[in-house]
Amino acid sequence: MATGAVPASFTGLKGRDSCLGFGKSMGFVRVCDMKRMKTRRTRVSVIRNSNPGPDVAEFQAASEGSPLLVPRQKYCESLHKTVRRKTRTVMVGNVPLGSEHPIRIQTMTTTDTKNIAATVEQVMKIADKGADIVRITVQGRKEADACFEIKNTLVQKNYNIPLVADIHFAPSVALRVAECFDKIRVNPGNFADRRAQFEQLEYTEEEYQKELQHIEEVFTPLVEKCKKYGRAMRIGTNHGSLSDRIMSYYGDSPRGMVESAFEFARLCRKLDFHNFVFSMKASNPVVMVQAYRLLVAEMYVHGWDYPLHLGVTEAGEGEDGRMKSAIGIGTLLQDGLGDTIRVSLTEPPEEEIDPCRRLANLGMRASELQQGVAPFKEKHRHYFDFQRRSGQLPTQKEGEEVDYRGVLHRDGSVLMSVSLDKLKAPELLYKSLAAKLVVGMPFKDLATVDSILLRELPPVDDNDARLALKRLIDISMGVITPLSEQLTKPMPNAMVLVNLKELSTGAYKLLPEGTRLVVSVRGDEPYEDLQILKDIDATMLLHNLPYGEDKISRVHAARRLFEFLGENALNFPVIHHIQFPNGVHRDDLVIGAGTNAGALLVDGLGDGVLLEAPDQDIDFLRNTSFNLLQGCRMRNTKTEYVSCPSCGRTLFDLQEISAEIREKTSHLPGVSIAIMGCIVNGPGEMADADFGYVGGAPGKIDLYVGKTVVKRAIEMERATDALIQLIKDHGRWVDPPTEE
């Protein structure tokens, strides 16, 4: 028996007896009868609210040994199919937002808000591209005054697209602009709290309550004004701008992000204001996914139904930005979460709309069809904290003539499909696989493809093509070919692709003893069909569900497969094999791969990818594959950039400077560089970055190492060189490779 007080959000830390600590928060409830129970293999704490009512909240460790207790309640409507989470309708101007409506698409202007004509023109361009909502930064009184003219001008031009004011550090500005804009975005980390100094703070209970009282005093007038004028609100937490107070109690973590948002949400509810949405943005897709899941799990505990705005902040530009956004947003859409989305790109804002729509369409289609698989129980997936399930990498067996240990990579593998005609030009093939050439001979490099799939083998008498394959096999690159090809045109030391039917009929036994097997599975087969996997020695599994399946969900089928493997202690590496149709648009391929494979890799499920698209070149598919692994925080093969999408606060031409920095630093794998137009979201937004290049004042740049500013007010003309020198000073620089 244990008694104590826990916050209304049921936040759990770590305690000695009960594995439950008591965090500081507003809205304490007294609890009693906290007991330790065992259900199967899971230890659960059951907490009963001693206030009248039947509510019971159950907690369990996020994973074995984790100090984080998370609600045992669901975080989505269904674990085996995509069912959109039921949310209330929130009106943003004339646009209804919620589960009864399409997923809404939005972006943000990049103009100076005080430049009324330029901002109006950009909003119209965005609206013409099909956006539902536009956000505009409003940092001061002059910008707030300009908003009235912006709104009036747009209305006169028959543009009634809802406008959202982006507010940081300025409660009085929020009050002013709430009189004309349709929605106010507040950042709980800096609306009432000062900018984080990354100090560990200690509070008495009385001091902490005073801090919460201060937030209530500052925030209440805005809530009342939004009620008066019928405005919507977004309570938008950013991973990078949590307050020192929150981080001192909950850490720089998804838990802290949720608690920061809940402090403001409780005040809204206290004032009977419910026209608001949540967001939990981070530049790291893994953190972003965990934060949203934790938020929704706690909303289920409370019975709340507020909509979600989804986004990966500072995603970057081009394919990198699209991939990171697809990983984070696509993962949540597959679980039926999300009511409005933004793909944040370091590109003109109207360019965000098309990939945003493609992603929204993917999520809407999955939920409308309720794509999924037959119900199954999940015991092994970690929803709230990343723990990678690493398949058993190949080991060398006695008597083998070649080294198979390199056919997969410990940090995530990239496989490519190669057509027979590519073997006619071996050196071009080696380059397309990113092999290093020395006197025409291939060698593996940092970002070389690990294995290739060859659906057709060259004729036995085609000595040149077979020599090209032998040279790949000799450098420990796997060559995978179908069973029928290997039986009719055997290639020494090739690995053989078989399906479950070929295993069950015993056809694979016609191969020489010791042949390496690669097994292709759908994941939705009857469990009795999968039982045969327990009796074979496979080098890897390829999870491959045909692309045209309407009702079956690739993500849920894979989760079901991993559950089977976990239950039967099978440690085969699993490669996500996605075959795209002819004519697929490149953005659809990137977004499809990020959603369907990324949704699994962010949960630590999978050991690599194999993307096939008959009419796409190998370089594009290879780069997309490595981008996917890096975006999921697995294999790092190039410089990582945290790059904001620009807005009216940006103090330099972000696109131009970003391109310049990338050109000079893109050869530094393992180095992460943040390129930020300003520091409004706080240096914590650069939590994943080693170095930061940040607008400090017009024409001036501040340089950071981690979250610490080390050089201030550098002239723009010298700033890129100063960044490079900073990287050199910290021993992270290497000279670019020279072309042979």
XYZ file of C-alpha atoms in Angstrom:
740
model
C 0.000 0.000 0.000
C 1.308 3.423 -0.891
C -0.264 6.851 -0.820
C 0.874 10.148 -2.217
C 0.058 12.946 -4.592
C 0.509 12.881 -8.333
C -0.332 15.531 -10.887
C -3.634 15.367 -12.697
C -1.619 14.407 -15.776
C -0.480 11.290 -13.900
C 3.158 12.098 -14.613
C 5.341 9.325 -13.256
C 9.051 9.439 -12.558
C 10.960 6.927 -10.493
C 10.420 5.918 -6.897
C 12.178 3.352 -4.739
C 9.224 1.299 -3.553
C 6.676 1.815 -6.232
C 8.688 2.929 -9.250
C 6.529 6.051 -9.153
C 7.880 9.427 -8.146
C 5.754 12.447 -7.520
C 6.372 15.291 -9.959
C 5.415 18.908 -9.380
C 2.368 20.183 -11.234
C -0.875 22.005 -10.784
C -4.119 20.177 -10.167
C -2.874 17.621 -7.645
C -5.149 14.740 -6.806
C -4.706 12.464 -3.831
C -4.219 8.830 -4.654
C -4.187 5.712 -2.578
C -4.205 1.948 -2.995
C -1.224 2.017 -5.313
C -0.344 -1.616 -5.775
C 2.214 -3.534 -7.778
C 0.572 -6.101 -10.011
C 1.873 -8.566 -12.545
C 0.046 -9.169 -15.806
C 1.826 -11.793 -17.810
C 5.384 -10.475 -18.100
C 4.550 -6.816 -17.525
C 4.788 -5.160 -14.128
C 2.087 -2.508 -13.767
C 1.356 0.181 -11.200
C -2.352 0.748 -10.639
C -3.264 4.147 -9.249
C -6.763 4.817 -7.951
C -7.947 8.361 -7.551
C -9.251 8.735 -4.016
C -11.610 11.457 -5.211
C -15.077 10.089 -5.959
C -15.236 8.328 -9.305
C -14.327 5.070 -10.989
C -11.265 6.352 -12.902
C -8.238 4.096 -12.830
C -4.976 4.983 -14.547
C -2.509 2.191 -15.162
C 1.186 2.787 -15.758
C 4.033 0.625 -16.919
C 7.680 1.201 -17.731
C 8.088 2.457 -21.295
C 10.507 -0.445 -21.737
C 12.294 -2.918 -19.499
C 14.390 -1.024 -16.991
C 13.170 2.393 -18.146
C 12.517 4.975 -15.386
C 9.753 6.479 -17.530
C 6.280 5.302 -16.605
C 3.733 5.772 -19.351
C -0.029 5.281 -19.433
C -0.949 1.715 -20.170
C -3.984 3.102 -21.960
C -3.895 3.205 -25.731
C -2.144 5.910 -27.721
C -4.212 5.337 -30.873
C -7.613 3.917 -31.794
C -6.295 0.595 -33.118
C -2.979 -1.255 -33.066
C -3.791 -3.432 -36.080
C -5.300 -0.956 -38.538
C -5.425 2.773 -39.329
C -8.475 4.247 -37.606
C -8.569 7.998 -37.318
C -8.651 9.197 -33.731
C -11.940 10.916 -32.896
C -11.363 14.589 -32.217
C -13.654 17.540 -31.668
C -14.163 20.133 -34.394
C -12.123 23.291 -33.881
C -13.082 26.237 -36.070
C -10.167 28.194 -37.537
C -11.948 31.075 -39.191
C -14.274 29.413 -41.690
C -12.274 26.158 -41.806
C -13.403 23.280 -39.558
C -10.545 21.164 -38.263
C -10.906 17.724 -36.672
C -11.538 14.063 -37.384
C -14.843 14.710 -39.154
C -13.013 16.767 -41.771
C -10.131 16.299 -44.223
C -6.574 16.635 -42.930
C -5.904 20.348 -43.316
C -2.772 21.645 -45.065
C -0.893 24.705 -43.924
C 2.362 26.627 -44.226
C 3.961 29.879 -43.031
C 4.937 33.099 -44.774
C 8.603 34.119 -45.045
C 8.125 37.835 -45.735
C 8.679 40.666 -43.273
C 5.223 40.990 -41.709
C 5.559 44.790 -41.720
C 5.811 44.598 -45.534
C 2.077 44.390 -46.044
C 2.088 44.157 -49.840
C 4.701 41.381 -49.941
C 2.949 39.399 -47.218
C -0.438 39.712 -48.908
C 1.054 38.599 -52.210
C 2.675 35.567 -50.606
C -0.518 34.571 -48.771
C -2.456 34.721 -52.048
C 0.171 32.591 -53.789
C -0.044 30.039 -50.958
C -3.858 30.025 -51.081
C -3.810 29.569 -54.857
C -1.634 26.478 -54.349
C -4.382 24.965 -52.191
C -3.378 25.580 -48.575
C -6.193 25.624 -46.021
C -4.477 27.804 -43.390
C -1.544 30.270 -43.383
C 0.600 31.248 -40.393
C 2.345 34.620 -40.095
C 4.968 35.580 -37.527
C 3.953 38.492 -35.282
C 6.871 39.489 -33.103
C 6.016 43.053 -32.070
C 3.483 45.845 -31.964
C 4.327 47.104 -35.471
C 3.781 43.623 -36.938
C 0.494 43.316 -35.017
C -0.699 46.617 -36.453
C 0.266 45.441 -39.955
C -1.849 42.305 -39.463
C -5.049 44.353 -39.525
C -4.152 45.742 -42.946
C -3.023 42.332 -44.182
C -6.350 40.795 -43.179
C -8.422 43.626 -44.643
C -6.516 43.640 -47.921
C -6.945 39.888 -48.346
C -10.679 40.111 -47.655
C -11.005 42.892 -50.225
C -9.304 40.613 -52.745
C -11.742 37.782 -51.862
C -9.150 35.696 -50.018
C -10.762 34.378 -46.846
C -8.074 31.832 -45.966
C -7.695 31.689 -42.145
C -4.629 33.479 -40.760
C -2.665 32.307 -37.715
C -0.454 34.586 -35.610
C 2.812 32.959 -34.503
C 3.626 34.327 -31.047
C 6.785 34.004 -28.949
C 7.680 36.050 -25.837
C 4.895 38.591 -26.487
C 1.595 38.181 -24.571
C 0.586 41.791 -25.277
C 1.118 41.276 -29.013
C -1.018 38.133 -28.890
C -3.827 40.122 -27.283
C -3.645 42.760 -29.998
C -3.580 40.412 -32.993
C -6.355 38.201 -31.582
C -8.706 40.994 -32.597
C -8.101 40.329 -36.305
C -6.475 36.917 -36.935
C -8.372 33.627 -36.749
C -5.976 31.640 -34.618
C -3.152 32.323 -32.158
C -0.189 29.981 -31.845
C 1.433 30.207 -28.399
C 4.640 28.439 -27.399
C 4.277 27.245 -23.780
C 8.062 27.319 -23.395
C 8.372 31.067 -23.815
C 4.940 32.704 -23.609
C 5.227 33.411 -19.892
C 8.571 31.825 -18.932
C 11.882 33.483 -19.754
C 14.154 32.019 -22.432
C 15.834 28.843 -21.200
C 19.351 29.238 -19.805
C 19.694 25.466 -19.369
C 20.022 25.835 -15.620
C 18.985 23.127 -13.195
C 16.472 24.828 -10.912
C 15.278 23.796 -7.484
C 11.835 24.844 -6.262
C 9.922 24.501 -3.064
C 6.295 23.529 -3.539
C 5.263 27.099 -2.784
C 7.720 28.544 -5.335
C 6.557 26.164 -8.013
C 2.929 27.056 -7.464
C 3.861 30.749 -7.754
C 5.384 30.040 -11.185
C 2.154 28.374 -12.285
C 0.149 31.259 -10.887
C 2.268 33.656 -12.954
C 1.495 31.658 -16.114
C -2.206 31.817 -15.286
C -2.086 35.593 -14.821
C -0.296 36.126 -18.150
C -2.242 33.586 -20.192
C -5.804 34.125 -18.929
C -6.406 37.443 -20.762
C -5.540 35.825 -24.100
C -7.882 32.899 -23.469
C -10.712 35.255 -22.577
C -10.091 37.360 -25.685
C -10.079 34.257 -27.909
C -13.412 33.263 -26.382
C -14.809 36.735 -26.959
C -13.799 36.906 -30.620
C -14.331 33.230 -31.477
C -10.644 32.596 -32.180
C -8.837 29.264 -32.211
C -5.545 28.568 -30.492
C -2.622 26.209 -30.997
C -0.710 25.209 -27.899
C 2.503 24.480 -29.764
C 5.333 22.941 -27.768
C 8.783 22.942 -29.341
C 11.400 20.463 -28.170
C 13.985 23.219 -28.483
C 12.307 25.836 -26.320
C 11.243 24.129 -23.128
C 11.667 26.343 -20.076
C 14.320 25.705 -17.446
C 11.491 25.044 -14.994
C 10.039 22.233 -17.109
C 13.430 20.753 -17.968
C 14.456 20.771 -14.302
C 11.488 18.562 -13.406
C 10.809 16.496 -16.492
C 14.016 16.670 -18.491
C 14.618 17.842 -22.055
C 12.291 15.095 -23.163
C 8.933 14.143 -24.691
C 7.596 13.984 -21.138
C 8.604 17.609 -20.570
C 7.039 18.640 -23.884
C 3.692 17.122 -22.909
C 3.668 18.586 -19.420
C 4.535 22.044 -20.794
C 1.519 21.911 -23.130
C -0.789 20.493 -20.468
C -0.115 23.421 -18.127
C -1.671 25.719 -20.727
C -4.418 23.291 -21.703
C -5.580 22.980 -18.092
C -5.932 26.757 -17.931
C -7.992 26.750 -21.142
C -10.271 24.104 -19.711
C -10.516 25.931 -16.391
C -11.825 28.938 -18.351
C -14.167 26.707 -20.401
C -12.249 27.378 -23.620
C -11.958 24.334 -25.879
C -11.321 25.739 -29.366
C -7.656 24.721 -29.358
C -5.275 22.162 -30.852
C -1.945 20.719 -29.696
C 1.404 20.307 -31.417
C 4.627 18.624 -30.217
C 7.296 19.614 -32.721
C 10.945 18.549 -32.782
C 13.663 18.468 -35.419
C 14.356 14.830 -34.540
C 11.525 12.661 -35.977
C 12.036 10.000 -33.302
C 11.536 12.520 -30.472
C 8.597 14.094 -32.319
C 6.780 10.752 -32.702
C 7.329 9.811 -29.056
C 6.062 13.190 -27.830
C 2.809 13.019 -29.824
C 2.167 9.439 -28.711
C 2.700 10.352 -25.081
C 0.440 13.385 -25.479
C -2.372 11.307 -26.966
C -1.980 8.530 -24.389
C -2.456 11.065 -21.623
C -5.405 12.635 -23.442
C -7.035 9.195 -23.510
C -6.524 8.972 -19.738
C -8.238 12.349 -19.317
C -10.932 11.752 -21.911
C -9.763 14.767 -23.954
C -10.415 14.939 -27.695
C -8.449 17.968 -28.919
C -7.088 17.826 -32.493
C -3.408 17.582 -33.419
C -1.251 19.751 -35.641
C 1.638 17.578 -36.902
C 5.048 18.722 -38.062
C 8.786 18.068 -37.925
C 10.390 21.434 -37.287
C 13.608 22.549 -39.006
C 13.347 19.582 -41.396
C 15.587 21.210 -44.032
C 15.336 21.436 -47.784
C 14.821 19.205 -50.799
C 14.614 15.485 -50.304
C 16.077 15.684 -46.775
C 13.199 17.846 -45.583
C 10.569 15.742 -47.319
C 12.037 12.538 -45.892
C 12.241 13.774 -42.286
C 8.682 15.106 -42.506
C 7.403 11.850 -43.977
C 9.074 9.819 -41.231
C 7.581 11.889 -38.418
C 4.202 12.913 -39.827
C 3.655 9.719 -41.839
C 4.284 7.509 -38.811
C 1.549 9.258 -36.824
C -0.889 9.344 -39.755
C -0.529 5.553 -40.053
C -1.728 5.350 -36.451
C -4.714 7.568 -37.252
C -3.277 10.624 -35.493
C -3.266 14.118 -36.958
C -5.827 16.651 -38.145
C -3.666 19.311 -39.775
C -0.080 19.088 -41.015
C 2.783 21.240 -42.195
C 5.851 20.059 -44.086
C 8.509 22.586 -42.987
C 11.009 23.079 -45.822
C 13.827 25.551 -46.364
C 12.127 26.516 -49.615
C 9.522 29.100 -50.687
C 6.380 28.394 -48.605
C 4.196 27.661 -51.631
C 6.596 24.787 -52.448
C 5.572 23.089 -49.189
C 1.985 22.619 -50.308
C 2.443 19.842 -52.864
C 4.441 17.421 -50.639
C 2.133 18.329 -47.766
C -0.903 17.356 -49.837
C 0.716 14.083 -50.938
C 1.375 13.194 -47.307
C -2.138 14.164 -46.225
C -3.646 12.103 -49.060
C -1.619 9.085 -47.960
C -2.938 9.442 -44.405
C -6.538 10.072 -45.475
C -6.530 7.048 -47.780
C -5.156 4.784 -45.043
C -7.840 5.885 -42.574
C -10.712 5.890 -45.069
C -9.894 2.304 -46.125
C -8.929 1.425 -42.538
C -5.881 -0.331 -43.917
C -4.585 -2.973 -41.562
C -4.272 -6.686 -40.857
C -6.114 -9.263 -38.780
C -6.086 -8.380 -35.040
C -2.983 -9.424 -33.122
C -1.500 -8.688 -29.714
C 1.556 -6.487 -29.372
C 3.972 -7.164 -26.534
C 7.358 -6.305 -27.973
C 7.102 -2.881 -29.628
C 8.227 0.151 -27.612
C 5.775 2.957 -28.349
C 7.282 5.683 -26.229
C 11.059 5.252 -26.167
C 13.427 4.138 -28.873
C 14.969 0.707 -28.443
C 16.215 -0.878 -31.600
C 15.579 -4.526 -32.286
C 18.853 -5.495 -33.961
C 18.717 -8.624 -36.055
C 21.591 -11.067 -35.804
C 24.163 -9.971 -38.358
C 25.649 -12.684 -40.597
C 28.620 -14.538 -39.179
C 31.222 -16.430 -41.103
C 30.644 -20.172 -41.356
C 33.310 -22.816 -41.639
C 34.173 -23.694 -45.218
C 32.705 -20.545 -46.820
C 34.856 -19.171 -49.632
C 33.737 -15.539 -49.286
C 33.094 -13.177 -46.390
C 29.348 -12.709 -45.866
C 29.749 -10.429 -42.846
C 29.524 -7.323 -45.027
C 26.225 -8.121 -46.735
C 24.453 -6.203 -43.943
C 25.594 -3.190 -41.906
C 25.267 -2.969 -38.129
C 23.754 0.549 -38.267
C 21.233 -0.196 -41.003
C 21.625 -1.690 -44.457
C 20.886 -0.385 -47.932
C 20.018 -2.900 -50.634
C 19.459 -2.047 -54.279
C 17.801 -3.842 -57.180
C 20.067 -4.046 -60.228
C 18.951 -4.958 -63.750
C 20.934 -7.305 -65.952
C 21.877 -4.611 -68.442
C 23.745 -2.668 -65.726
C 26.381 -5.401 -65.753
C 27.361 -4.375 -69.291
C 29.192 -1.343 -67.864
C 30.780 -2.617 -64.615
C 32.600 0.582 -63.635
C 29.426 2.648 -63.986
C 27.594 0.049 -61.908
C 30.248 0.178 -59.170
C 29.987 3.985 -59.052
C 26.191 3.859 -58.884
C 26.529 1.542 -55.883
C 28.887 4.163 -54.359
C 31.818 1.771 -54.340
C 35.270 3.340 -54.363
C 37.248 2.543 -57.510
C 40.968 1.849 -57.384
C 42.437 1.036 -60.785
C 38.960 0.027 -61.922
C 38.431 -2.385 -59.006
C 35.579 -1.778 -56.536
C 36.016 -1.353 -52.777
C 33.415 -0.561 -50.139
C 33.254 2.992 -48.808
C 31.249 4.751 -46.082
C 27.987 4.878 -48.060
C 28.361 1.887 -50.371
C 25.322 -0.309 -50.985
C 25.551 -3.439 -48.833
C 23.786 -5.975 -51.065
C 22.084 -6.082 -54.464
C 19.045 -7.962 -55.739
C 19.489 -9.337 -59.252
C 16.183 -10.738 -60.468
C 17.851 -12.256 -63.517
C 21.350 -13.763 -63.652
C 23.568 -13.391 -66.721
C 24.015 -16.494 -68.893
C 26.631 -18.924 -67.671
C 28.871 -18.078 -70.645
C 28.710 -14.292 -70.125
C 32.158 -14.107 -68.543
C 32.328 -10.304 -68.300
C 29.027 -9.928 -66.450
C 29.856 -12.800 -64.109
C 33.278 -11.349 -63.406
C 31.598 -8.038 -62.451
C 29.359 -9.902 -59.970
C 32.300 -11.903 -58.602
C 34.188 -8.701 -57.863
C 31.221 -7.432 -55.857
C 30.942 -10.692 -53.954
C 34.694 -10.568 -53.269
C 34.318 -7.205 -51.444
C 31.596 -8.713 -49.244
C 28.665 -7.200 -51.130
C 25.736 -9.584 -51.114
C 24.283 -10.716 -54.435
C 20.713 -11.995 -54.038
C 18.933 -13.844 -56.834
C 15.654 -15.834 -57.081
C 15.640 -19.575 -56.514
C 14.667 -20.329 -60.140
C 17.618 -18.311 -61.466
C 20.127 -19.927 -59.137
C 18.905 -23.415 -60.028
C 19.165 -22.815 -63.796
C 22.159 -20.436 -64.016
C 24.021 -20.898 -60.734
C 26.213 -18.031 -59.564
C 28.842 -19.163 -57.056
C 28.362 -17.689 -53.562
C 25.159 -15.825 -54.412
C 22.412 -15.688 -51.789
C 19.080 -17.148 -52.873
C 15.694 -15.450 -52.532
C 12.865 -17.812 -51.583
C 9.265 -17.347 -50.455
C 7.290 -19.302 -47.862
C 5.769 -21.574 -50.512
C 9.198 -22.559 -51.810
C 10.236 -23.285 -48.241
C 7.141 -25.377 -47.505
C 7.501 -27.468 -50.702
C 11.175 -28.054 -50.000
C 12.221 -26.655 -53.403
C 15.120 -24.839 -51.774
C 16.667 -28.212 -50.851
C 17.738 -28.580 -54.482
C 20.409 -25.954 -53.758
C 23.914 -26.975 -52.661
C 24.203 -27.457 -48.920
C 25.177 -24.280 -47.097
C 23.609 -21.897 -49.625
C 22.639 -18.619 -47.929
C 18.865 -18.023 -47.938
C 16.960 -14.731 -48.047
C 13.247 -15.182 -47.314
C 10.543 -12.872 -48.663
C 7.446 -12.556 -46.435
C 4.294 -10.395 -46.539
C 3.671 -10.275 -42.799
C -0.077 -10.901 -43.036
C 0.212 -14.666 -43.653
C -1.513 -17.069 -41.247
C 0.740 -17.732 -38.275
C 0.864 -21.432 -39.192
C 2.522 -20.468 -42.494
C 5.122 -18.416 -40.665
C 5.994 -21.331 -38.382
C 8.370 -22.690 -41.019
C 10.715 -19.777 -40.276
C 11.550 -21.535 -37.006
C 13.109 -24.415 -38.923
C 15.378 -22.606 -41.364
C 18.614 -20.644 -41.211
C 17.974 -17.373 -43.058
C 20.564 -14.656 -43.535
C 17.772 -12.049 -43.654
C 14.059 -11.545 -44.263
C 12.664 -9.162 -46.849
C 9.323 -7.750 -45.751
C 7.555 -7.204 -49.068
C 3.862 -6.437 -49.418
C 2.777 -5.672 -53.012
C 2.333 -1.930 -53.492
C -1.154 -2.204 -54.991
C -2.768 -3.760 -51.913
C -5.685 -1.513 -50.946
C -6.878 -2.974 -47.681
C -3.617 -4.319 -46.242
C -1.351 -1.926 -44.339
C 2.367 -2.429 -44.881
C 3.133 -0.871 -41.497
C 0.722 -3.051 -39.524
C 1.714 -6.191 -41.437
C 5.344 -5.556 -40.525
C 4.476 -4.923 -36.868
C 2.611 -8.233 -36.887
C 5.658 -9.959 -38.393
C 7.974 -8.504 -35.760
C 5.568 -9.636 -33.056
C 5.762 -13.201 -34.402
C 9.557 -13.045 -34.503
C 9.687 -11.694 -30.957
C 7.331 -14.314 -29.568
C 9.441 -17.070 -31.125
C 12.845 -15.569 -30.276
C 13.798 -15.358 -33.964
C 16.577 -12.833 -34.550
C 16.592 -12.646 -38.338
C 17.515 -9.211 -39.711
C 14.504 -7.710 -41.494
C 14.821 -5.486 -44.560
C 11.869 -3.290 -45.574
C 11.399 -4.064 -49.270
C 9.098 -1.623 -51.084
C 8.379 -2.006 -54.799
C 7.028 1.202 -56.335
C 5.125 1.130 -59.642
C 6.283 2.590 -62.936
C 5.725 6.326 -63.221
C 5.785 7.029 -59.474
C 6.451 10.705 -58.737
C 9.711 11.240 -56.861
C 7.967 13.009 -53.987
C 5.510 10.110 -53.694
C 8.421 7.687 -53.552
C 10.241 9.674 -50.854
C 7.057 10.224 -48.834
C 5.926 6.620 -49.316
C 9.283 5.247 -48.196
C 9.464 7.624 -45.237
C 5.950 6.735 -44.136
C 5.940 2.984 -44.717
C 9.502 2.113 -43.692
C 10.151 5.096 -41.426
C 7.101 4.316 -39.300
C 8.773 1.034 -38.395
C 12.371 2.195 -38.106
C 11.442 4.949 -35.592
C 10.217 2.127 -33.351
C 13.496 0.276 -33.836
C 11.837 -2.316 -36.064
C 13.999 -3.181 -39.042
C 17.573 -3.484 -40.178
C 17.529 -1.737 -43.547
C 15.675 -0.899 -46.731
C 15.372 -2.067 -50.330
C 13.531 0.443 -52.524
C 12.635 -0.623 -56.060
C 11.285 1.660 -58.778
C 11.844 0.445 -62.368
C 12.044 3.884 -63.974
C 14.105 5.673 -61.293
C 17.889 5.852 -61.461
C 20.021 4.015 -58.931
C 21.671 7.190 -57.591
C 18.312 8.640 -56.546
C 17.150 5.388 -54.925
C 20.462 4.920 -53.134
C 20.490 8.482 -51.776
C 16.840 8.180 -50.715
C 17.617 4.950 -48.859
C 20.547 6.435 -46.949
C 18.492 9.573 -46.195
C 15.786 7.343 -44.743
C 18.211 5.552 -42.423
C 19.811 8.812 -41.305
C 16.419 10.439 -40.742
C 15.507 7.524 -38.457
C 18.712 8.089 -36.468
C 20.369 4.916 -37.659
C 23.216 5.030 -40.185
C 24.956 8.388 -40.542
C 26.647 8.749 -43.931
C 26.609 12.502 -44.557
C 26.462 15.820 -42.792
C 23.220 16.301 -40.889
C 21.525 19.679 -41.203
C 18.927 21.185 -38.873
C 17.598 23.975 -41.048
C 14.575 26.151 -40.298
C 12.053 26.936 -43.041
C 12.401 30.720 -42.695
C 9.736 33.198 -41.609
C 9.316 36.915 -41.070
C 11.805 36.776 -38.175
C 14.619 35.400 -40.348
C 17.616 37.723 -40.414
C 19.249 36.555 -43.670
C 18.441 34.786 -46.934
C 18.099 31.325 -45.474
C 17.897 29.445 -48.764
C 20.983 31.111 -50.204
C 23.099 30.740 -47.066
C 21.906 27.163 -46.504
C 23.012 26.238 -50.025
C 26.395 27.902 -49.482
C 27.036 26.081 -46.199
C 25.922 22.747 -47.630
C 28.228 23.143 -50.611
C 31.246 23.581 -48.327
C 30.382 21.107 -45.546
C 28.345 18.274 -47.088
C 31.312 15.862 -46.917
C 31.382 15.614 -43.094
C 29.483 12.460 -42.051
C 28.784 12.391 -38.353
C 28.748 16.198 -38.080
C 25.445 17.996 -37.488
C 25.039 21.690 -38.354
C 22.067 23.886 -37.443
C 21.289 26.783 -39.809
C 18.765 29.037 -38.089
C 17.330 32.340 -39.271
C 16.931 33.477 -35.651
C 16.946 32.006 -32.175
C 13.240 32.429 -31.373
C 12.727 28.728 -30.730
C 15.708 28.711 -28.414
C 19.113 27.028 -28.684
C 17.437 23.834 -27.537
C 16.118 23.519 -31.097
C 19.730 22.730 -31.944
C 19.810 19.940 -29.376
C 20.904 17.439 -32.014
C 23.427 19.767 -33.675
C 27.157 19.936 -33.029
C 27.490 23.443 -34.464
C 25.028 26.282 -35.014
C 24.939 29.163 -37.510
C 22.266 31.542 -36.217
C 21.032 35.007 -37.160
C 21.740 37.240 -34.177
C 21.000 40.670 -35.681
C 20.561 42.048 -39.203
C 23.769 41.233 -41.080
C 25.283 39.506 -38.033
C 25.713 35.802 -37.244
C 26.207 34.023 -33.924
C 28.029 30.687 -33.872
C 27.170 27.944 -31.413
C 28.759 24.740 -30.200
C 25.822 22.648 -29.064
C 23.531 24.985 -27.116
C 26.312 27.427 -26.188
C 27.051 30.570 -28.148
C 30.833 30.857 -28.669
C 31.126 33.761 -31.153
C 28.757 36.685 -31.537
C 28.037 39.338 -34.169
C 30.180 37.953 -36.995
C 29.788 39.813 -40.270
C 27.756 37.781 -42.801
C 30.602 37.871 -45.339
C 32.936 36.053 -42.925
C 30.429 33.832 -41.155
C 30.656 30.685 -43.306
C 34.463 30.698 -43.113
C 34.210 31.257 -39.362
C 31.886 28.249 -39.093
C 34.375 26.088 -40.985
C 37.196 27.293 -38.725
C 35.062 26.449 -35.664
C 34.567 22.912 -36.979
C 38.336 22.648 -37.539
C 39.084 23.963 -34.040
C 36.984 21.143 -32.601
C 38.755 18.483 -34.650
C 35.718 17.588 -36.754
C 36.933 18.801 -40.148
C 38.281 16.648 -42.976
C 39.176 17.920 -46.415
C 36.747 17.083 -49.223
C 37.692 13.949 -51.207
C 39.411 14.617 -54.497
C 38.049 13.132 -57.692
C 40.230 10.339 -59.046
